[in-house]
mmCIF file of C-alpha atoms in Angstrom:
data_model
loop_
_atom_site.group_PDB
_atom_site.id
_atom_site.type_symbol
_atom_site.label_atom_id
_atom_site.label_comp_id
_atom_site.label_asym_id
_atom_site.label_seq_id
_atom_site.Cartn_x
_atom_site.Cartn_y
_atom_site.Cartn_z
ATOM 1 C CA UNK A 394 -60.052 -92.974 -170.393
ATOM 2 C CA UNK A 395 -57.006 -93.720 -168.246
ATOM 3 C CA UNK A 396 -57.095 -94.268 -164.818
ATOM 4 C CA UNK A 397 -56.690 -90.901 -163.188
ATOM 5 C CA UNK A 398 -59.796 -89.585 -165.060
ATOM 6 C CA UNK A 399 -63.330 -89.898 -163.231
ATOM 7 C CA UNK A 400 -66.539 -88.779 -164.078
ATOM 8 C CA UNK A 401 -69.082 -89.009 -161.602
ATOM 9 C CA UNK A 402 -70.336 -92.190 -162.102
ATOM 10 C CA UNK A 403 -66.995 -94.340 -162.391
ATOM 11 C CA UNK A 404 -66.316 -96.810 -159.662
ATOM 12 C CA UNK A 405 -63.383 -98.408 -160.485
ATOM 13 C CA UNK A 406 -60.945 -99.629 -157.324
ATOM 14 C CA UNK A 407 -58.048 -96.689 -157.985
ATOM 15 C CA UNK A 408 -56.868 -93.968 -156.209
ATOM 16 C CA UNK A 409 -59.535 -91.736 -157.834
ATOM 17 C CA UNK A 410 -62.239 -94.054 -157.296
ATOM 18 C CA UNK A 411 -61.001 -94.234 -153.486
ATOM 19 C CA UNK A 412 -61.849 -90.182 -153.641
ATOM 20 C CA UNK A 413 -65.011 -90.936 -155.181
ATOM 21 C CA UNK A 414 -66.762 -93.415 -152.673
ATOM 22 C CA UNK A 415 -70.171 -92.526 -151.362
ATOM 23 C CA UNK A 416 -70.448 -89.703 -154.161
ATOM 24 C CA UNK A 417 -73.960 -89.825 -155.481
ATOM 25 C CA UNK A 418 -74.096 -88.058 -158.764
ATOM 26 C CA UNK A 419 -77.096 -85.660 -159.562
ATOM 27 C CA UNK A 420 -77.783 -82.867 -161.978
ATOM 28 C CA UNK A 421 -76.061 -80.411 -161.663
ATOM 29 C CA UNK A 422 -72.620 -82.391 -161.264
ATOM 30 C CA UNK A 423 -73.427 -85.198 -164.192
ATOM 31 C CA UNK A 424 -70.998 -83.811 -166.347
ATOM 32 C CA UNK A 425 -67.609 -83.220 -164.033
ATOM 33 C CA UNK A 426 -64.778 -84.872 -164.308
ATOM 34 C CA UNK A 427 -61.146 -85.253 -162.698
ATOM 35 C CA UNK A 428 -58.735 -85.937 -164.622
ATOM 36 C CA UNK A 429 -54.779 -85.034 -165.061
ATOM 37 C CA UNK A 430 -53.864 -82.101 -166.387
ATOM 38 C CA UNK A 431 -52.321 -81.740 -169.792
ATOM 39 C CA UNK A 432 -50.041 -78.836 -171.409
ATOM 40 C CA UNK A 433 -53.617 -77.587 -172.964
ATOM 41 C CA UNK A 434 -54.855 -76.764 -169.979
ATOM 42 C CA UNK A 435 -51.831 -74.435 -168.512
ATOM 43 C CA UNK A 436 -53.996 -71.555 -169.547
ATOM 44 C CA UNK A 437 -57.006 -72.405 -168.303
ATOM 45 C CA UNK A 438 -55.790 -73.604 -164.752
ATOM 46 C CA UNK A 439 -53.675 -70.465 -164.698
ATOM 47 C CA UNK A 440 -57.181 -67.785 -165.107
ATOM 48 C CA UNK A 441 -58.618 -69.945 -162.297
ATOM 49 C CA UNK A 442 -55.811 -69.553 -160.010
ATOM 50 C CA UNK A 443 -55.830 -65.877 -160.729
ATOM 51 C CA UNK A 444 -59.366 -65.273 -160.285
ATOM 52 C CA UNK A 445 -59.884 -67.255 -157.628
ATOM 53 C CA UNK A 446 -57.268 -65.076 -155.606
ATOM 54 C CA UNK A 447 -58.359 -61.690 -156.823
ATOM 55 C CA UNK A 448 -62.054 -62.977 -155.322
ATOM 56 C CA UNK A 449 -60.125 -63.468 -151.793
ATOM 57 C CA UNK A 450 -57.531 -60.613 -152.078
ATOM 58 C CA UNK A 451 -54.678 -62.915 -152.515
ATOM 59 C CA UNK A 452 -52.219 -60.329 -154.643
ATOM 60 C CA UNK A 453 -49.239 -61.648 -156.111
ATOM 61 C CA UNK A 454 -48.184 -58.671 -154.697
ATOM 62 C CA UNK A 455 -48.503 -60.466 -150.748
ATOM 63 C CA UNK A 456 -46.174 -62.951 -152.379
ATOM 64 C CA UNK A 457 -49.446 -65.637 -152.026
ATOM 65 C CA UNK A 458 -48.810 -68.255 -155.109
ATOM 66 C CA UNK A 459 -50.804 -66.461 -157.834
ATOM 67 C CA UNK A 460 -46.764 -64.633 -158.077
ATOM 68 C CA UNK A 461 -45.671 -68.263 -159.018
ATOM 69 C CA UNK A 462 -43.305 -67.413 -161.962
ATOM 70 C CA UNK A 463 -44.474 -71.425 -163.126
ATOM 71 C CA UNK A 464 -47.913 -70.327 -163.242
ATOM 72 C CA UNK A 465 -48.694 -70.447 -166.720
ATOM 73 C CA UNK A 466 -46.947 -74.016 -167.282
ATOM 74 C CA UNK A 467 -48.043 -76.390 -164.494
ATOM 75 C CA UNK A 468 -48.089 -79.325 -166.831
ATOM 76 C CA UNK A 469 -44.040 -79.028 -166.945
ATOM 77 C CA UNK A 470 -43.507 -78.493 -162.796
ATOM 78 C CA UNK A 471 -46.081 -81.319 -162.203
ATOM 79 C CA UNK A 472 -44.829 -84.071 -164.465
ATOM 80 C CA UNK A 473 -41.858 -84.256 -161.962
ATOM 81 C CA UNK A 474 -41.726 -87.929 -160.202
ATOM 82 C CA UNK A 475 -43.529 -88.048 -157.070
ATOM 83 C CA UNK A 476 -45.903 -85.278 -158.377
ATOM 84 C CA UNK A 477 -49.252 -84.833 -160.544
ATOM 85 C CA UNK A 478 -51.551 -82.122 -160.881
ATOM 86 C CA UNK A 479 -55.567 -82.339 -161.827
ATOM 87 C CA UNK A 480 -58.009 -80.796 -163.368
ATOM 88 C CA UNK A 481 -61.927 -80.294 -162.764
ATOM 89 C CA UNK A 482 -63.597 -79.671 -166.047
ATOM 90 C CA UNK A 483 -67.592 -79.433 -166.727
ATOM 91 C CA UNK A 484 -68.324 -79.711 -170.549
ATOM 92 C CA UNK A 485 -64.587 -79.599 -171.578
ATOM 93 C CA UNK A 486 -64.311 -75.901 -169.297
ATOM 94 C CA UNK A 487 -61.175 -76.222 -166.611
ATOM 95 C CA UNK A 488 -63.288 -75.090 -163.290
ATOM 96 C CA UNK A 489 -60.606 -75.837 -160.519
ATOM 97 C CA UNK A 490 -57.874 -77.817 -159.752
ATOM 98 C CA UNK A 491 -55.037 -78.964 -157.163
ATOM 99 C CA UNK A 492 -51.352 -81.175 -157.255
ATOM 100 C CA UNK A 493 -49.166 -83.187 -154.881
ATOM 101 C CA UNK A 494 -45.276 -82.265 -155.870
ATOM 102 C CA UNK A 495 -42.272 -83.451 -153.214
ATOM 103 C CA UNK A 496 -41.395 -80.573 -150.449
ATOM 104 C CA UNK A 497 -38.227 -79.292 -150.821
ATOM 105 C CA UNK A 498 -36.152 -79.495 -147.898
ATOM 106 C CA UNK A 499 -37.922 -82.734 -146.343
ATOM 107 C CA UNK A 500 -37.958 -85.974 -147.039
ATOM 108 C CA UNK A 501 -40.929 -88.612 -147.353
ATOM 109 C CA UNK A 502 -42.943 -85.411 -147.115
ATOM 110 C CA UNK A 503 -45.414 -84.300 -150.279
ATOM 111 C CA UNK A 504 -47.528 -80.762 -150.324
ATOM 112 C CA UNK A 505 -50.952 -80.064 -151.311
ATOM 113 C CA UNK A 506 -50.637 -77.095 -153.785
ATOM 114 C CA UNK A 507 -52.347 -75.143 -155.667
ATOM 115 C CA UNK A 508 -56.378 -75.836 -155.083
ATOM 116 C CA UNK A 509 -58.437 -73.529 -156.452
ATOM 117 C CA UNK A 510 -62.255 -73.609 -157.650
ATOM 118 C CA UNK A 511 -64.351 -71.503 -159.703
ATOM 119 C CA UNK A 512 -67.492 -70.384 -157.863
ATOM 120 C CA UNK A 513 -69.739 -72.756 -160.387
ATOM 121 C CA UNK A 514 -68.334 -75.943 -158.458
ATOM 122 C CA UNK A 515 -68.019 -75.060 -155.390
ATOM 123 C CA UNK A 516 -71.007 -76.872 -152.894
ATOM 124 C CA UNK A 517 -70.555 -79.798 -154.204
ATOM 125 C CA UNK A 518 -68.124 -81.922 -152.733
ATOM 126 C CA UNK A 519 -65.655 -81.431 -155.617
ATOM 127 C CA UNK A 520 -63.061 -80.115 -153.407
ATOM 128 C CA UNK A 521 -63.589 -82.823 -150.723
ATOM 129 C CA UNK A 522 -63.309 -85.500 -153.596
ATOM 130 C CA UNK A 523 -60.348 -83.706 -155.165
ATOM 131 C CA UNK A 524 -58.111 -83.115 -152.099
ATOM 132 C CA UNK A 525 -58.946 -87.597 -151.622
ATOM 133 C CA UNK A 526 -57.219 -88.501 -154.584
ATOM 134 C CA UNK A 527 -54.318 -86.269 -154.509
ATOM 135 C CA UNK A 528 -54.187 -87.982 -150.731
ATOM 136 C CA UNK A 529 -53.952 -91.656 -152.295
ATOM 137 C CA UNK A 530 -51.873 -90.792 -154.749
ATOM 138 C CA UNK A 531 -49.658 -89.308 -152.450
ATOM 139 C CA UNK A 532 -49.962 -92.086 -150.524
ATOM 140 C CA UNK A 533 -49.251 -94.479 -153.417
ATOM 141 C CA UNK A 534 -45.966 -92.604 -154.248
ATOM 142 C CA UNK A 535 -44.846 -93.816 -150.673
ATOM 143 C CA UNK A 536 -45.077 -90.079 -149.085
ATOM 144 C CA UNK A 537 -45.058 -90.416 -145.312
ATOM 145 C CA UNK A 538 -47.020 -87.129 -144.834
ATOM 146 C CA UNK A 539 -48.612 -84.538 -147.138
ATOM 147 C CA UNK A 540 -47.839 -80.395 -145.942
ATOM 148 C CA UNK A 541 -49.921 -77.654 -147.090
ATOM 149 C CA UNK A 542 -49.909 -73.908 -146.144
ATOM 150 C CA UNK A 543 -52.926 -71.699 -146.380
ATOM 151 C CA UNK A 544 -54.661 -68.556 -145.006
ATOM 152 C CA UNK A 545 -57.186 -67.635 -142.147
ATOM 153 C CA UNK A 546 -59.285 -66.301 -145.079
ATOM 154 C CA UNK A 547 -59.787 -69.287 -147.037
ATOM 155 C CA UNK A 548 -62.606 -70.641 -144.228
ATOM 156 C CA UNK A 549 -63.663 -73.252 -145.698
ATOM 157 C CA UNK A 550 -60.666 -75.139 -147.039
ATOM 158 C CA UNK A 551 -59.455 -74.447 -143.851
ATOM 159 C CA UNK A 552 -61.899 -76.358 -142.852
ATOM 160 C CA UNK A 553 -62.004 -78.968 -145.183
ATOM 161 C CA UNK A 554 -58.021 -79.905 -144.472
ATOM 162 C CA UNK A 555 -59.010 -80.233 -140.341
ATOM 163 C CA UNK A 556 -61.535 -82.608 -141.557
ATOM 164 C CA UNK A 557 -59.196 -84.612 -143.435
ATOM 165 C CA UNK A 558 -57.041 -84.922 -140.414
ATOM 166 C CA UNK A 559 -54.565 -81.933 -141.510
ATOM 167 C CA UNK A 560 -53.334 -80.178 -138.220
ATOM 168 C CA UNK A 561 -51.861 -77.443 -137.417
ATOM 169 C CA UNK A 562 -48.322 -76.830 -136.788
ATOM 170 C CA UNK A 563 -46.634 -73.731 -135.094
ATOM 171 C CA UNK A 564 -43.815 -73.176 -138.220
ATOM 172 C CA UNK A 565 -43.703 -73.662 -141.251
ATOM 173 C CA UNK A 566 -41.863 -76.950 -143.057
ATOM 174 C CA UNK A 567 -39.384 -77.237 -146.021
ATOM 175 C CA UNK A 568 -38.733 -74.612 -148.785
ATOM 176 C CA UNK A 569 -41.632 -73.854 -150.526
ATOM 177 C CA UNK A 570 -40.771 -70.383 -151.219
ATOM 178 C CA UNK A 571 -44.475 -68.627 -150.170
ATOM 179 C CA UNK A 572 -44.088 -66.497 -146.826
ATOM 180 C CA UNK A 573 -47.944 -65.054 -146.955
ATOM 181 C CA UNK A 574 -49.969 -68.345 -146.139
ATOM 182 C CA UNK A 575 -49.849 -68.329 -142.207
ATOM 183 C CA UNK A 576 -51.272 -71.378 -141.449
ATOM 184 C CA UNK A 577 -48.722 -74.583 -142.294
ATOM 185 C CA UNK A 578 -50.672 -77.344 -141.889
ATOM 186 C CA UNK A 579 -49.538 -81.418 -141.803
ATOM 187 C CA UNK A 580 -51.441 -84.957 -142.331
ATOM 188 C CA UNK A 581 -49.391 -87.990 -141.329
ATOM 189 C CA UNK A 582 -50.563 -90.816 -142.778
ATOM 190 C CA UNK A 583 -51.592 -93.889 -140.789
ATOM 191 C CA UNK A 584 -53.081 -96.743 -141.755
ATOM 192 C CA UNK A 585 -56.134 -95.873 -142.458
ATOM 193 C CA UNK A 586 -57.497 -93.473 -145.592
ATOM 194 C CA UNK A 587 -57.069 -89.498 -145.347
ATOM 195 C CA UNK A 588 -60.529 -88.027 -144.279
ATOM 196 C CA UNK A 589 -61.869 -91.481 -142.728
#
């Protein structure tokens, strides 16, 4: 296993293992795992993405990233320095999934792109634990700050990135090329850990 994959019950001192403090496995999780994503899984990541939008009305059509002509071959835009992209499987089944990749346009600054889950992991801190290690692995690629832009709609990762100590900013930053997520948000690392 190399270090960027994690089940549940690894505890090894890496950025993943960072994301995975506290975590106390049970049940209905014992079978997760993060781990990188690989060219296999471009399909797989891609049906998430899309259903996941179509469940919140996020058309390709409203220009939301779901119209991403890279889509359907992730594993070649995230193997770019300074970026990586993971995967959330359950018994060898993608089930969600996020990335870190440089913003264009601004230097020292990384975004948080593409995180999507499947309603079958969603409760259980999966997207908390996800979002931590793309954070130290942004962190370990010497990013000063990590951007993300999202929607009123999505509640709850809206509310997930205020807890990590994303805040709000009144424009948007770099080039990123979406114009239908109205809520640019920005973390700034410090010294301490995102989310602490």
């Amino acid at each position: 296993m190399n270090p960027e994959e994690q089940s549940m019950s690894e505890t090894k001192p890496t950025p993943a293992s960072r994301a995975n403090a506290g975590h106390k496995p049970g049940a209905a999780t014992a079978q997760v795992v993060i781990r990188e994503l690989q060219a296999g899984d471009d399909a797989a990541i891609a049906e998430v993405i899309r259903r996941v939008s179509a469940e919140y009305g996020l058309g390709a059509d409203k220009g939301y990233s779901v119209a991403d002509p890279t889509l359907d071959c992730l594993s070649r835009i995230y193997c770019q320095a300074g970026a990586n992209y993971w995967v959330i499987t359950r018994e060898a089944r993608v089930l969600g999934g996020a990335g870190i990749a440089p913003l264009a346009g601004q230097a020292g600054v990384c975004e948080l792109q593409k995180m999507y889950f499947l309603p079958a992991i969603r409760g259980l801190g999966l997207s908390r634990r996800l979002a931590l290690l793309a954070l130290a692995f942004a962190r370990d690629q010497g990013y000063d700050s990590c951007y993300l832009e999202t929607t009123a709609c999505l509640k709850e990762a809206v509310a997930l990135y205020e807890s990590l100590g994303f805040e709000h900013l009144d424009a948007p930053l770099g080039a990123t090329g979406h114009d239908a997520c109205e809520l640019p948000m920005l973390l700034t690392f410090a010294s301490q850990e995102p989310g602490e």
